[in-house]
Amino acid sequence: MFNRQLYKQTAKKQLASRKTVPVLATLITMAFLVILGSGSEIQSTAVSNAPYENGTVWDMQTVMFCFSSTATELLFSFLTVVITGILTLAECSLYDRYFNTLEKISFSEYLQGFSRWLTGALAALWFSLWVFLWSLLFFIPGIVKAFSYSQMFFILAENPKIGVAKAMRISKVLTKGYKADLFVMGLSFFGWNLLSIFTLGILQLWIQPYEYMSFTNAYKSLKMHALRSETLSESDFQA
């Protein structure tokens, strides 16, 4: 049932002659993450350059400096998760529109996705919390659960009235038996992402839309299969 080649081929057709808005959306996402990453790196450098004597912080002023710097690092990590969630939901909403129509999509439709910033932030925090808790058991369960919850943002983008917790429950149902397929599909973009390094990330402006659109197609297929097999019903996708 899971046909990653079909999803990717369809994505190319869906994006053909309509790449401008997805490229701009990707550029915005990359810009935000670079800014947050730079801020976090500056804080890490500040902590590592704090004065030590025989491996021990030697005065209360330095202790307080390190404490405040660590707190700032945590704040940057929190903001990164939240902002990533907001950006992800906006992008998933955009690609949901691309799936539903072959008409030109305006940049304003992408911006509309930010109106649900709170849902995006909560989804990212909820997702990160559960992946973190499962990762405490061992690294592998965390990865498995990440794929189990991977459809959350697609579900929320398509169904604005659904809550974050319910979206996670639906995602677990949709991905049951298909987590390995989603993992392999992610790996299929590895070559492109590796090549992007040699372009200083510029190639990501085209790779990420292709990847997002492909996974949007995969989500729609998983949903259709769940409905046809009566694993889920249309009522499950309602508030």
Coordinates of C-alpha atoms in Angstrom, one line a residue:
M1 CA 0.0 0.0 0.0
F2 CA 2.8 2.4 0.9
N3 CA 4.3 3.6 -2.4
R4 CA 7.0 6.1 -1.8
Q5 CA 8.0 6.4 -5.4
L6 CA 4.5 7.3 -6.3
Y7 CA 4.3 10.0 -3.6
K8 CA 7.6 11.5 -4.7
Q9 CA 6.7 11.5 -8.4
T10 CA 3.3 13.0 -7.6
A11 CA 5.1 15.7 -5.5
K12 CA 7.2 16.8 -8.5
K13 CA 4.0 17.2 -10.6
Q14 CA 2.3 19.1 -7.8
L15 CA 5.2 21.5 -7.4
A16 CA 5.8 22.0 -11.1
S17 CA 5.6 25.7 -12.1
R18 CA 4.4 26.4 -8.5
K19 CA 7.7 26.4 -6.6
T20 CA 8.0 30.1 -5.7
V21 CA 5.9 30.1 -2.5
P22 CA 7.4 26.8 -1.1
V23 CA 10.9 28.2 -1.7
L24 CA 10.1 31.4 0.1
A25 CA 8.5 29.4 3.0
T26 CA 11.6 27.3 3.2
L27 CA 13.8 30.4 3.2
I28 CA 11.9 31.8 6.1
T29 CA 12.1 28.6 8.1
M30 CA 15.9 28.3 7.5
A31 CA 16.4 32.0 8.4
F32 CA 14.6 31.5 11.8
L33 CA 16.5 28.3 12.6
V34 CA 19.8 29.9 11.7
I35 CA 19.1 32.9 14.0
L36 CA 18.1 30.6 16.9
G37 CA 21.0 28.3 16.3
S38 CA 23.4 31.2 16.3
G39 CA 22.0 32.6 19.5
S40 CA 22.3 29.2 21.2
E41 CA 25.9 28.8 20.0
I42 CA 26.9 32.2 21.4
Q43 CA 25.5 31.2 24.8
S44 CA 27.4 27.9 24.7
T45 CA 30.7 29.8 23.8
A46 CA 30.1 32.2 26.7
V47 CA 29.7 29.4 29.2
S48 CA 32.8 27.5 27.9
N49 CA 34.9 30.7 28.2
A50 CA 33.9 31.3 31.8
P51 CA 37.0 31.5 34.2
Y52 CA 38.0 28.3 35.9
E53 CA 40.7 27.5 38.3
N54 CA 41.8 23.9 38.6
G55 CA 38.6 22.9 36.9
T56 CA 36.4 24.7 39.4
V57 CA 34.5 28.0 39.0
W58 CA 36.4 30.2 41.4
D59 CA 33.9 32.9 42.4
M60 CA 30.2 33.5 43.0
Q61 CA 30.1 36.0 40.1
T62 CA 31.2 33.3 37.7
V63 CA 28.8 30.8 39.2
M64 CA 25.9 33.2 38.6
F65 CA 27.1 33.9 35.1
C66 CA 27.2 30.3 34.2
F67 CA 23.8 29.7 35.8
S68 CA 22.2 32.5 33.9
S69 CA 23.9 31.4 30.6
T70 CA 22.6 27.9 31.1
A71 CA 19.2 29.2 31.7
T72 CA 19.4 31.2 28.5
E73 CA 20.5 28.1 26.6
L74 CA 17.5 26.3 27.9
L75 CA 15.3 29.3 26.8
F76 CA 16.8 29.2 23.3
S77 CA 16.1 25.4 23.1
F78 CA 12.5 26.0 24.2
L79 CA 12.1 28.8 21.7
T80 CA 13.6 26.6 19.0
V81 CA 11.1 23.9 19.6
V82 CA 8.2 26.4 19.8
I83 CA 9.2 28.3 16.7
T84 CA 9.9 25.1 14.8
G85 CA 6.4 23.9 15.6
I86 CA 4.8 27.1 14.4
L87 CA 6.8 27.0 11.2
T88 CA 6.1 23.3 10.6
L89 CA 2.3 23.8 11.0
A90 CA 2.4 26.7 8.6
E91 CA 4.3 24.7 6.0
C92 CA 2.1 21.6 6.4
S93 CA -1.0 23.9 5.9
L94 CA 0.6 25.2 2.8
Y95 CA 1.3 21.7 1.3
D96 CA -2.2 20.6 2.3
R97 CA -3.4 23.4 0.0
Y98 CA -1.0 22.2 -2.7
F99 CA -2.5 18.8 -2.5
N100 CA -6.1 20.0 -2.7
T101 CA -5.7 22.2 -5.8
L102 CA -3.6 22.6 -8.9
E103 CA -4.2 26.4 -8.9
K104 CA -1.5 28.9 -8.1
I105 CA -1.1 29.4 -4.3
S106 CA -0.4 32.9 -3.1
F107 CA 2.2 33.8 -0.4
S108 CA -0.7 35.1 1.7
E109 CA -2.1 31.6 2.0
Y110 CA 1.2 30.5 3.5
L111 CA 1.1 33.4 6.0
Q112 CA -2.4 32.4 7.1
G113 CA -0.8 29.3 8.5
F114 CA 0.8 31.4 11.2
S115 CA -2.7 32.3 12.6
R116 CA -2.6 29.0 14.3
W117 CA 0.7 29.7 16.0
L118 CA -0.5 28.5 19.4
T119 CA -1.5 25.1 18.0
G120 CA 1.9 24.7 16.3
A121 CA 3.7 25.6 19.5
L122 CA 1.7 23.2 21.6
A123 CA 2.1 20.4 19.1
A124 CA 5.8 20.8 19.0
L125 CA 6.1 20.8 22.8
W126 CA 3.8 17.8 23.1
F127 CA 5.7 15.9 20.4
S128 CA 9.1 16.7 22.0
L129 CA 8.0 15.8 25.5
W130 CA 6.8 12.3 24.5
V131 CA 9.8 11.6 22.2
F132 CA 12.1 12.7 25.1
L133 CA 10.4 10.5 27.6
W134 CA 10.6 7.5 25.3
S135 CA 14.2 8.3 24.6
L136 CA 15.0 7.9 28.4
L137 CA 14.3 4.2 28.0
F138 CA 16.8 4.0 25.2
F139 CA 17.6 5.8 21.9
I140 CA 15.7 3.4 19.6
P141 CA 12.3 3.8 21.3
G142 CA 12.6 7.5 20.9
I143 CA 13.2 7.2 17.2
V144 CA 10.3 4.7 16.8
K145 CA 7.9 7.1 18.6
A146 CA 9.0 10.0 16.6
F147 CA 7.8 8.2 13.5
S148 CA 4.7 7.1 15.3
Y149 CA 3.8 10.8 16.0
S150 CA 5.1 12.0 12.7
Q151 CA 1.7 12.7 11.1
M152 CA 0.6 15.1 13.9
F153 CA 1.2 18.3 12.0
F154 CA -0.4 17.0 8.8
I155 CA -3.5 16.0 10.8
L156 CA -3.6 19.4 12.5
A157 CA -3.1 21.3 9.2
E158 CA -6.0 19.4 7.6
N159 CA -8.3 19.4 10.6
P160 CA -8.0 22.8 12.4
K161 CA -10.5 21.8 15.1
I162 CA -8.7 18.7 16.3
G163 CA -6.7 19.1 19.5
V164 CA -3.0 18.2 19.8
A165 CA -3.4 15.2 22.0
K166 CA -6.1 13.7 19.6
A167 CA -3.8 14.4 16.6
M168 CA -1.1 12.3 18.3
R169 CA -3.5 9.4 19.0
I170 CA -4.6 9.5 15.3
S171 CA -1.0 9.6 14.1
K172 CA -0.2 6.5 16.1
V173 CA -3.1 4.7 14.4
L174 CA -2.1 5.9 10.9
T175 CA 1.5 4.9 11.3
K176 CA 0.9 1.4 12.8
G177 CA 2.7 -1.0 10.5
Y178 CA 4.2 1.8 8.4
K179 CA 6.8 3.4 10.6
A180 CA 9.6 1.5 8.8
D181 CA 8.2 2.7 5.4
L182 CA 8.3 6.3 6.6
F183 CA 11.8 5.8 7.9
V184 CA 13.0 4.4 4.5
M185 CA 11.2 7.3 2.7
G186 CA 13.1 9.7 4.9
L187 CA 16.4 7.9 4.0
S188 CA 15.5 8.3 0.3
F189 CA 16.2 12.0 0.6
F190 CA 19.6 11.5 2.3
G191 CA 21.5 11.9 -0.9
W192 CA 19.9 15.2 -1.7
N193 CA 20.4 16.5 1.8
L194 CA 24.1 15.4 1.7
L195 CA 24.5 17.2 -1.6
S196 CA 22.9 20.3 -0.1
I197 CA 25.9 20.6 2.3
F198 CA 28.2 21.3 -0.7
T199 CA 25.9 24.2 -1.7
L200 CA 26.0 25.7 1.8
G201 CA 22.3 24.7 2.3
I202 CA 21.1 26.6 -0.7
L203 CA 19.8 23.4 -2.4
Q204 CA 17.5 22.9 0.6
L205 CA 15.3 25.7 -0.8
W206 CA 14.2 23.1 -3.4
I207 CA 14.7 19.9 -1.5
Q208 CA 12.6 20.7 1.5
P209 CA 9.4 21.5 -0.6
Y210 CA 9.9 18.3 -2.5
E211 CA 10.3 16.4 0.8
Y212 CA 7.3 18.1 2.5
M213 CA 5.1 17.5 -0.5
S214 CA 6.1 13.8 -0.7
F215 CA 5.3 13.3 2.9
T216 CA 2.0 15.1 2.5
N217 CA 1.1 12.6 -0.2
A218 CA 2.1 9.8 2.1
Y219 CA -0.1 11.1 4.9
K220 CA -3.1 11.4 2.6
S221 CA -2.5 7.8 1.5
L222 CA -2.3 6.6 5.0
K223 CA -5.5 8.4 5.9
M224 CA -7.3 7.0 2.9
H225 CA -6.2 3.4 3.8
A226 CA -7.3 3.9 7.4
L227 CA -10.7 5.0 6.3
R228 CA -11.2 2.3 3.8
S229 CA -10.1 -0.4 6.2
E230 CA -12.4 1.2 8.8
T231 CA -9.5 1.5 11.3
L232 CA -10.6 5.2 11.5
S233 CA -13.7 6.9 10.5
E234 CA -14.4 10.5 9.3
S235 CA -15.8 11.3 12.7
D236 CA -12.3 10.6 14.2
F237 CA -11.0 13.6 12.3
Q238 CA -13.6 15.9 13.8
A239 CA -13.4 17.8 17.0

